[in-house]
CSV table of C-alpha atoms in Angstrom, one decimal:
chain,number,residue,atom,x,y,z
A,1,MET,CA,-6.6,25.8,-15.6
A,2,CYS,CA,-6.4,29.4,-14.7
A,3,THR,CA,-6.9,31.2,-17.9
A,4,TYR,CA,-8.4,30.3,-21.1
A,5,ALA,CA,-8.9,27.6,-23.7
A,6,THR,CA,-6.7,24.8,-24.7
A,7,VAL,CA,-6.7,24.3,-28.6
A,8,SER,CA,-5.6,21.0,-29.9
A,9,GLU,CA,-4.8,20.2,-33.6
A,10,GLN,CA,-3.5,17.2,-35.4
A,11,VAL,CA,-0.2,17.8,-37.1
A,12,GLU,CA,2.3,16.0,-39.3
A,13,GLY,CA,6.0,16.5,-39.0
A,14,SER,CA,9.0,16.2,-36.8
A,15,ALA,CA,10.5,18.0,-33.7
A,16,LYS,CA,13.9,17.9,-31.9
A,17,GLY,CA,13.0,16.9,-28.4
A,18,PRO,CA,14.3,15.2,-25.3
A,19,GLY,CA,18.0,14.3,-25.6
A,20,GLY,CA,18.4,16.2,-28.8
A,21,GLN,CA,16.7,13.5,-30.7
A,22,TRP,CA,14.4,14.0,-33.7
A,23,PHE,CA,10.9,12.5,-33.3
A,24,HIS,CA,7.8,12.3,-35.5
A,25,VAL,CA,4.9,14.7,-34.0
A,26,THR,CA,1.3,14.1,-34.5
A,27,ASP,CA,-0.4,16.4,-31.9
A,28,ALA,CA,-0.1,20.2,-31.3
A,29,THR,CA,-1.7,21.8,-28.1
A,30,VAL,CA,-1.9,25.5,-27.8
A,31,TYR,CA,-2.9,27.4,-24.6
A,32,TYR,CA,-2.3,30.6,-22.8
A,33,ASP,CA,-1.7,30.0,-19.1
A,34,HIS,CA,1.1,30.1,-16.5
A,35,PRO,CA,4.4,28.9,-17.9
A,36,ALA,CA,6.5,26.1,-16.3
A,37,HIS,CA,9.8,28.0,-17.0
A,38,ALA,CA,9.5,31.4,-18.8
A,39,MET,CA,9.8,34.5,-16.5
A,40,ALA,CA,6.2,35.8,-17.1
A,41,GLU,CA,3.1,35.3,-15.3
A,42,HIS,CA,1.2,34.0,-18.5
A,43,THR,CA,2.7,32.8,-21.7
A,44,LEU,CA,1.3,31.4,-25.0
A,45,ASN,CA,2.4,27.7,-24.7
A,46,ILE,CA,2.8,25.2,-27.5
A,47,ASP,CA,3.2,21.4,-27.1
A,48,LEU,CA,4.2,19.4,-30.1
A,49,ALA,CA,3.9,15.7,-29.2
A,50,ASP,CA,3.5,12.2,-30.0
A,51,PRO,CA,1.3,10.8,-27.3
A,52,SER,CA,1.7,7.2,-28.5
A,53,ARG,CA,5.5,7.5,-27.3
A,54,GLY,CA,4.6,8.7,-23.8
A,55,PRO,CA,4.5,11.9,-22.0
A,56,GLY,CA,8.1,12.7,-22.5
A,57,ALA,CA,7.8,12.8,-26.2
A,58,ARG,CA,7.2,16.5,-26.3
A,59,LEU,CA,8.7,19.8,-27.6
A,60,ALA,CA,7.4,22.6,-25.4
A,61,VAL,CA,7.7,26.3,-26.0
A,62,GLU,CA,6.5,29.2,-23.8
A,63,LEU,CA,6.3,32.6,-25.4
A,64,THR,CA,5.2,36.0,-24.1
A,65,ARG,CA,2.1,37.3,-25.9
A,66,ASP,CA,4.1,39.9,-28.0
A,67,SER,CA,6.5,37.2,-29.0
A,68,ALA,CA,3.7,34.6,-30.0
A,69,THR,CA,2.0,37.3,-31.9
A,70,ARG,CA,5.1,38.2,-33.9
A,71,LEU,CA,5.8,34.4,-34.4
A,72,VAL,CA,2.4,33.8,-36.0
A,73,ARG,CA,3.0,36.7,-38.4
A,74,ALA,CA,6.5,35.2,-39.2
A,75,ILE,CA,4.9,31.9,-39.8
A,76,GLU,CA,2.2,33.4,-42.1
A,77,GLU,CA,4.9,35.5,-43.9
A,78,ALA,CA,7.1,32.4,-44.6
A,79,LEU,CA,4.1,30.5,-45.8
A,80,ALA,CA,2.9,33.3,-48.1
A,81,SER,CA,6.2,33.5,-49.7
A,82,ALA,CA,6.1,29.7,-50.9
A,83,PRO,CA,3.5,28.9,-53.5
A,84,GLU,CA,0.8,26.2,-52.4
A,85,GLY,CA,2.0,22.6,-53.6
A,86,MET,CA,5.7,23.4,-52.9
B,1,MET,CA,9.8,21.6,18.8
B,2,SER,CA,12.4,20.2,16.5
B,3,ASP,CA,12.5,20.9,13.0
B,4,SER,CA,14.0,17.6,11.9
B,5,LEU,CA,12.0,15.8,9.4
B,6,SER,CA,12.2,13.1,6.7
B,7,ALA,CA,10.5,12.9,3.3
B,8,THR,CA,10.1,10.1,0.9
B,9,THR,CA,7.9,8.7,-2.0
B,10,ILE,CA,5.1,6.3,-1.1
B,11,PHE,CA,2.4,4.7,-3.1
B,12,LEU,CA,-1.4,5.0,-2.3
B,13,THR,CA,-4.1,2.8,-3.9
B,14,GLY,CA,-6.8,5.0,-5.6
B,15,ALA,CA,-10.5,4.0,-5.5
B,16,ASP,CA,-10.1,2.5,-8.9
B,17,ASP,CA,-7.1,0.3,-7.6
B,18,ALA,CA,-4.7,2.4,-9.4
B,19,GLU,CA,-1.2,3.0,-7.9
B,20,VAL,CA,-0.9,6.7,-7.0
B,21,GLU,CA,2.5,8.1,-6.3
B,22,ALA,CA,2.7,10.5,-3.3
B,23,TYR,CA,5.3,12.7,-1.7
B,24,LEU,CA,5.3,12.3,2.2
B,25,ALA,CA,7.1,14.5,4.7
B,26,ARG,CA,7.0,13.7,8.5
B,27,PRO,CA,8.4,15.4,11.5
B,28,ASP,CA,11.0,13.5,13.5
B,29,GLY,CA,9.6,11.9,16.7
B,30,GLU,CA,6.7,9.8,18.0
B,31,HIS,CA,4.3,12.5,19.3
B,32,THR,CA,0.9,12.8,17.8
B,33,ARG,CA,0.0,15.6,15.4
B,34,GLY,CA,-2.3,16.6,12.6
B,35,GLY,CA,-2.1,15.7,8.9
B,36,VAL,CA,-2.2,18.0,6.0
B,37,VAL,CA,-3.0,16.9,2.4
B,38,VAL,CA,-1.4,19.1,-0.2
B,39,ILE,CA,-3.1,19.2,-3.7
B,40,HIS,CA,-0.5,20.2,-6.4
B,41,HIS,CA,-1.3,22.9,-8.8
B,42,LEU,CA,-2.0,22.3,-12.5
B,43,PRO,CA,1.7,22.6,-13.6
B,44,GLY,CA,2.2,19.4,-11.6
B,45,TYR,CA,3.8,17.5,-8.8
B,46,ASP,CA,6.8,19.6,-8.9
B,47,ARG,CA,9.8,20.8,-6.9
B,48,ALA,CA,8.0,23.8,-5.5
B,49,THR,CA,4.9,21.8,-4.3
B,50,LYS,CA,7.2,19.2,-2.7
B,51,GLU,CA,9.0,22.2,-0.9
B,52,MET,CA,5.5,23.1,0.5
B,53,VAL,CA,5.0,19.5,1.7
B,54,ARG,CA,8.2,19.6,3.7
B,55,ARG,CA,7.4,23.1,5.2
B,56,PHE,CA,4.2,21.5,6.4
B,57,ALA,CA,6.4,18.7,8.1
B,58,GLU,CA,8.6,21.6,9.6
B,59,LEU,CA,5.5,23.1,11.0
B,60,GLY,CA,4.7,19.9,12.8
B,61,TYR,CA,2.4,18.1,10.4
B,62,ASP,CA,2.5,14.8,8.8
B,63,ALA,CA,2.1,15.9,5.2
B,64,ILE,CA,1.5,14.3,1.9
B,65,CYS,CA,1.0,15.1,-1.9
B,66,PRO,CA,-0.7,12.6,-4.1
B,67,ASN,CA,0.6,12.9,-7.7
B,68,LEU,CA,-2.7,13.5,-9.4
B,69,TYR,CA,-1.0,12.6,-12.8
B,70,SER,CA,0.1,9.3,-11.7
B,71,ARG,CA,-2.4,7.5,-14.1
B,72,GLU,CA,-1.7,9.5,-17.3
B,73,ALA,CA,2.1,9.9,-16.9
B,74,PRO,CA,3.7,7.6,-14.4
B,75,GLY,CA,7.2,8.7,-13.6
B,76,ALA,CA,7.2,11.6,-16.3
B,77,ASP,CA,8.8,14.8,-15.7
B,78,PRO,CA,6.2,17.1,-13.9
B,79,SER,CA,5.8,19.6,-16.9
B,80,ASP,CA,5.4,16.6,-19.3
B,81,ALA,CA,2.9,14.9,-17.1
B,82,ALA,CA,1.0,18.3,-16.7
B,83,ALA,CA,0.8,18.8,-20.4
B,84,THR,CA,-0.4,15.2,-21.0
B,85,ALA,CA,-3.1,15.6,-18.4
B,86,ARG,CA,-4.1,19.0,-19.8
B,87,ALA,CA,-4.3,17.5,-23.3
B,88,GLN,CA,-6.7,15.0,-22.0
B,89,GLY,CA,-9.0,17.3,-20.2
B,90,GLY,CA,-7.6,17.5,-16.7
B,91,VAL,CA,-8.4,15.5,-13.5
B,92,PRO,CA,-12.0,14.3,-13.1
B,93,ASP,CA,-13.5,15.8,-9.9
B,94,ALA,CA,-14.6,12.3,-8.7
B,95,ARG,CA,-11.1,10.9,-9.0
B,96,LEU,CA,-9.7,14.0,-7.3
B,97,VAL,CA,-11.9,13.4,-4.4
B,98,ASP,CA,-11.0,9.8,-4.2
B,99,ASP,CA,-7.2,10.5,-4.4
B,100,VAL,CA,-7.5,13.1,-1.5
B,101,GLY,CA,-9.5,10.6,0.3
B,102,ALA,CA,-6.9,8.0,0.0
B,103,ALA,CA,-4.1,10.5,1.1
B,104,ALA,CA,-6.2,11.5,4.3
B,105,ALA,CA,-6.9,7.9,5.2
B,106,TYR,CA,-3.1,7.3,4.8
B,107,LEU,CA,-2.4,10.1,7.3
B,108,ARG,CA,-5.0,9.0,9.7
B,109,ALA,CA,-3.6,5.4,9.7
B,110,LEU,CA,-0.2,6.7,10.8
B,111,ALA,CA,0.7,5.8,14.4
B,112,THR,CA,1.5,9.7,15.0
B,113,SER,CA,-2.0,10.7,13.8
B,114,ASN,CA,-4.2,12.8,16.2
B,115,GLY,CA,-7.1,12.1,13.8
B,116,SER,CA,-7.2,15.6,12.3
B,117,VAL,CA,-6.5,16.1,8.6
B,118,GLY,CA,-6.7,19.4,6.6
B,119,VAL,CA,-6.3,19.9,2.9
B,120,ILE,CA,-4.7,22.9,1.1
B,121,GLY,CA,-4.3,23.6,-2.5
B,122,HIS,CA,-3.1,26.4,-4.8
B,123,CYS,CA,-4.3,27.6,-8.2
B,124,SER,CA,-6.5,24.6,-9.6
B,125,GLY,CA,-5.7,22.9,-6.3
B,126,GLY,CA,-7.4,25.7,-4.5
B,127,ARG,CA,-10.7,24.6,-6.2
B,128,GLN,CA,-9.9,21.0,-5.6
B,129,ALA,CA,-9.3,21.8,-1.8
B,130,VAL,CA,-12.9,23.2,-1.6
B,131,LEU,CA,-14.3,20.3,-3.6
B,132,ALA,CA,-12.6,17.8,-1.5
B,133,ALA,CA,-14.0,19.6,1.7
B,134,CYS,CA,-17.5,19.2,0.2
B,135,HIS,CA,-17.1,15.4,0.0
B,136,LEU,CA,-14.7,14.1,2.7
B,137,ASP,CA,-14.5,14.1,6.4
B,138,LEU,CA,-11.7,16.8,6.6
B,139,ASP,CA,-11.1,19.2,9.6
B,140,ALA,CA,-10.0,22.2,7.7
B,141,ALA,CA,-9.5,23.5,4.1
B,142,VAL,CA,-7.3,26.2,2.7
B,143,ASP,CA,-8.1,27.6,-0.8
B,144,CYS,CA,-5.1,29.6,-2.1
B,145,TYR,CA,-6.6,31.6,-5.2
B,146,GLY,CA,-8.5,28.7,-6.6
B,147,ALA,CA,-10.4,29.6,-9.9
B,148,PHE,CA,-13.9,28.6,-10.6
B,149,VAL,CA,-15.2,27.9,-7.1
B,150,THR,CA,-17.6,30.5,-8.2
B,151,GLY,CA,-17.9,32.1,-11.6
B,152,GLU,CA,-18.2,30.3,-15.0
B,153,PRO,CA,-15.5,28.7,-16.9
B,154,PRO,CA,-15.4,30.5,-20.4
B,155,GLN,CA,-17.6,28.8,-23.1
B,156,GLY,CA,-15.9,25.7,-24.8
B,157,TYR,CA,-13.5,25.4,-22.0
B,158,PRO,CA,-11.8,22.1,-22.7
B,159,LEU,CA,-11.0,21.1,-19.2
B,160,LYS,CA,-13.7,19.3,-17.4
B,161,VAL,CA,-14.3,21.9,-14.8
B,162,THR,CA,-17.5,23.4,-13.4
B,163,ASN,CA,-17.9,25.9,-10.6
B,164,LEU,CA,-18.8,24.4,-7.1
B,165,VAL,CA,-21.8,26.6,-6.2
B,166,ASP,CA,-24.1,23.7,-6.0
B,167,GLN,CA,-21.8,21.7,-3.8
B,168,LEU,CA,-21.0,24.5,-1.2
B,169,PRO,CA,-24.0,23.5,1.0
B,170,ASP,CA,-22.1,20.3,1.6
B,171,LEU,CA,-18.8,22.0,2.7
B,172,ARG,CA,-18.1,20.2,5.9
B,173,ALA,CA,-14.7,21.9,7.0
B,174,PRO,CA,-13.8,25.5,8.0
B,175,LEU,CA,-12.4,27.3,5.0
B,176,LEU,CA,-9.5,29.6,4.9
B,177,GLY,CA,-9.3,31.6,1.6
B,178,LEU,CA,-6.2,33.6,0.5
B,179,PHE,CA,-6.5,35.6,-2.6
B,180,GLY,CA,-4.8,38.5,-4.5
B,181,LYS,CA,-6.7,41.5,-5.3
B,182,GLU,CA,-5.1,41.8,-8.8
B,183,ASP,CA,-6.1,38.2,-9.8
B,184,LYS,CA,-8.6,37.6,-12.4
B,185,THR,CA,-9.1,33.8,-11.8
B,186,PRO,CA,-10.5,34.3,-9.2
B,187,SER,CA,-11.3,37.9,-9.5
B,188,PRO,CA,-12.3,40.0,-6.5
B,189,GLU,CA,-15.9,39.6,-7.5
B,190,HIS,CA,-15.7,35.8,-7.6
B,191,VAL,CA,-14.1,35.8,-4.1
B,192,LYS,CA,-17.0,38.3,-2.9
B,193,GLU,CA,-19.6,35.8,-4.3
B,194,LEU,CA,-18.0,32.9,-2.5
B,195,ASP,CA,-17.8,34.9,0.7
B,196,GLU,CA,-21.4,36.0,0.4
B,197,ARG,CA,-22.6,32.4,-0.4
B,198,LEU,CA,-20.7,30.9,2.5
B,199,THR,CA,-22.1,33.4,5.0
B,200,GLU,CA,-25.6,32.7,3.8
B,201,LEU,CA,-25.0,29.0,4.2
B,202,ASP,CA,-23.5,29.6,7.8
B,203,LYS,CA,-20.3,28.0,6.8
B,204,PRO,CA,-17.2,29.0,9.0
B,205,HIS,CA,-14.8,30.8,6.7
B,206,GLU,CA,-11.8,33.4,6.9
B,207,PHE,CA,-10.9,35.2,3.7
B,208,HIS,CA,-7.9,37.5,3.2
B,209,SER,CA,-7.2,39.3,0.0
B,210,TYR,CA,-3.8,41.0,-0.6
B,211,ASP,CA,-3.1,44.3,-2.2
B,212,GLU,CA,-0.4,44.3,-4.9
B,213,ALA,CA,-0.8,40.6,-5.3
B,214,GLY,CA,-2.2,38.6,-8.2
B,215,HIS,CA,-2.5,34.9,-8.9
B,216,ALA,CA,0.2,32.6,-7.7
B,217,PHE,CA,1.8,35.2,-5.1
B,218,PHE,CA,3.0,32.1,-3.1
B,219,ALA,CA,5.1,30.7,-5.9
B,220,THR,CA,8.8,31.6,-5.0
B,221,ASP,CA,10.0,30.4,-8.4
B,222,ARG,CA,7.6,32.7,-10.5
B,223,PRO,CA,7.5,36.5,-11.2
B,224,SER,CA,4.1,36.4,-9.6
B,225,TYR,CA,5.7,35.9,-6.0
B,226,ARG,CA,4.9,38.7,-3.6
B,227,VAL,CA,6.9,38.3,-0.4
B,228,ALA,CA,4.7,40.2,1.8
B,229,ALA,CA,1.5,38.6,0.8
B,230,ALA,CA,3.1,35.2,1.0
B,231,ASN,CA,4.7,35.6,4.4
B,232,ASP,CA,1.4,36.8,5.8
B,233,GLY,CA,-0.5,34.0,4.1
B,234,TRP,CA,1.9,31.4,5.6
B,235,GLU,CA,1.4,32.8,9.0
B,236,ARG,CA,-2.4,32.5,8.7
B,237,ILE,CA,-2.2,29.0,7.3
B,238,ALA,CA,0.0,28.0,10.3
B,239,SER,CA,-2.5,29.6,12.7
B,240,PHE,CA,-5.6,28.2,10.9
B,241,PHE,CA,-4.2,24.7,11.1
B,242,ASP,CA,-2.8,25.2,14.6
B,243,THR,CA,-6.6,25.8,15.7
B,244,HIS,CA,-8.2,23.3,13.6
B,245,LEU,CA,-5.8,20.3,13.5
B,246,ALA,CA,-5.1,20.0,17.1
B,247,GLY,CA,-6.8,16.6,17.4
B,248,ARG,CA,-10.3,15.4,17.4
B,249,ASP,CA,-9.9,14.2,21.2
B,250,SER,CA,-8.4,17.4,22.2
């Protein structure tokens, strides 16, 4: 609410969530706002969820801006190292 | 005055007939007193908000906080409920007004009610407190750093939120505003604009902006907490409600 946009994306994969159980995820929500837990005023927040299974079917991370930027680079580097189609 | 109190969960009925969970805290004793509706912040109907509800009971008021995410995520963990509500675009303004109205009516129906009810909100709840006071019969409103009362949400903003500039002429309760000078949402410019518009409209209001404080300076569980600003803010809230919630027949 207090800062910037919420970006939503459809995703296909799995996450390990509540109770340590794996579950299928269909939706990603990304936003920069106040965290619920991290000790920072603002964080980059990512929710990976399956809304069809209810609000609790969610894997949430809250990362400082610097951490999130480095994570993006790490993801891009990992993807670049693997040829398309693999 | 005793500081004994009790707190519990109750259920309100929304204007759409939905069941709305709410947290209620009441001072012990049968004496009459005012009521306070607490609007939770965007992160939800959480422990920190319920602590505030109990604090208002300790201050001598019947206090209630409706769970604004009851419909999207009944019974969910507060952070999961907030994530679900955010992904769906947030709480519609009309529904917020209805839920605060139901909470105020619940307080006024208590045998201990003196008829006066105020509203307070922090962060998104600050804007919603002003919104409620533009549409409901309330006796006092407190806006703690609510964003987008004035100012424009960024283009493409996914939450269904607009500023309240066109609704301010309907504000029908005195407004206390508490802000941090280092905040960006609302910025000191947004606060100045609100102050000027309310003055122009001849709406009673009292604003305080604190040095070395930003957004969420009341939040004791976050790094944004600023003890000096929060302590002074609580004193001003107590004094403001003491003045305006003394009873309609007093």
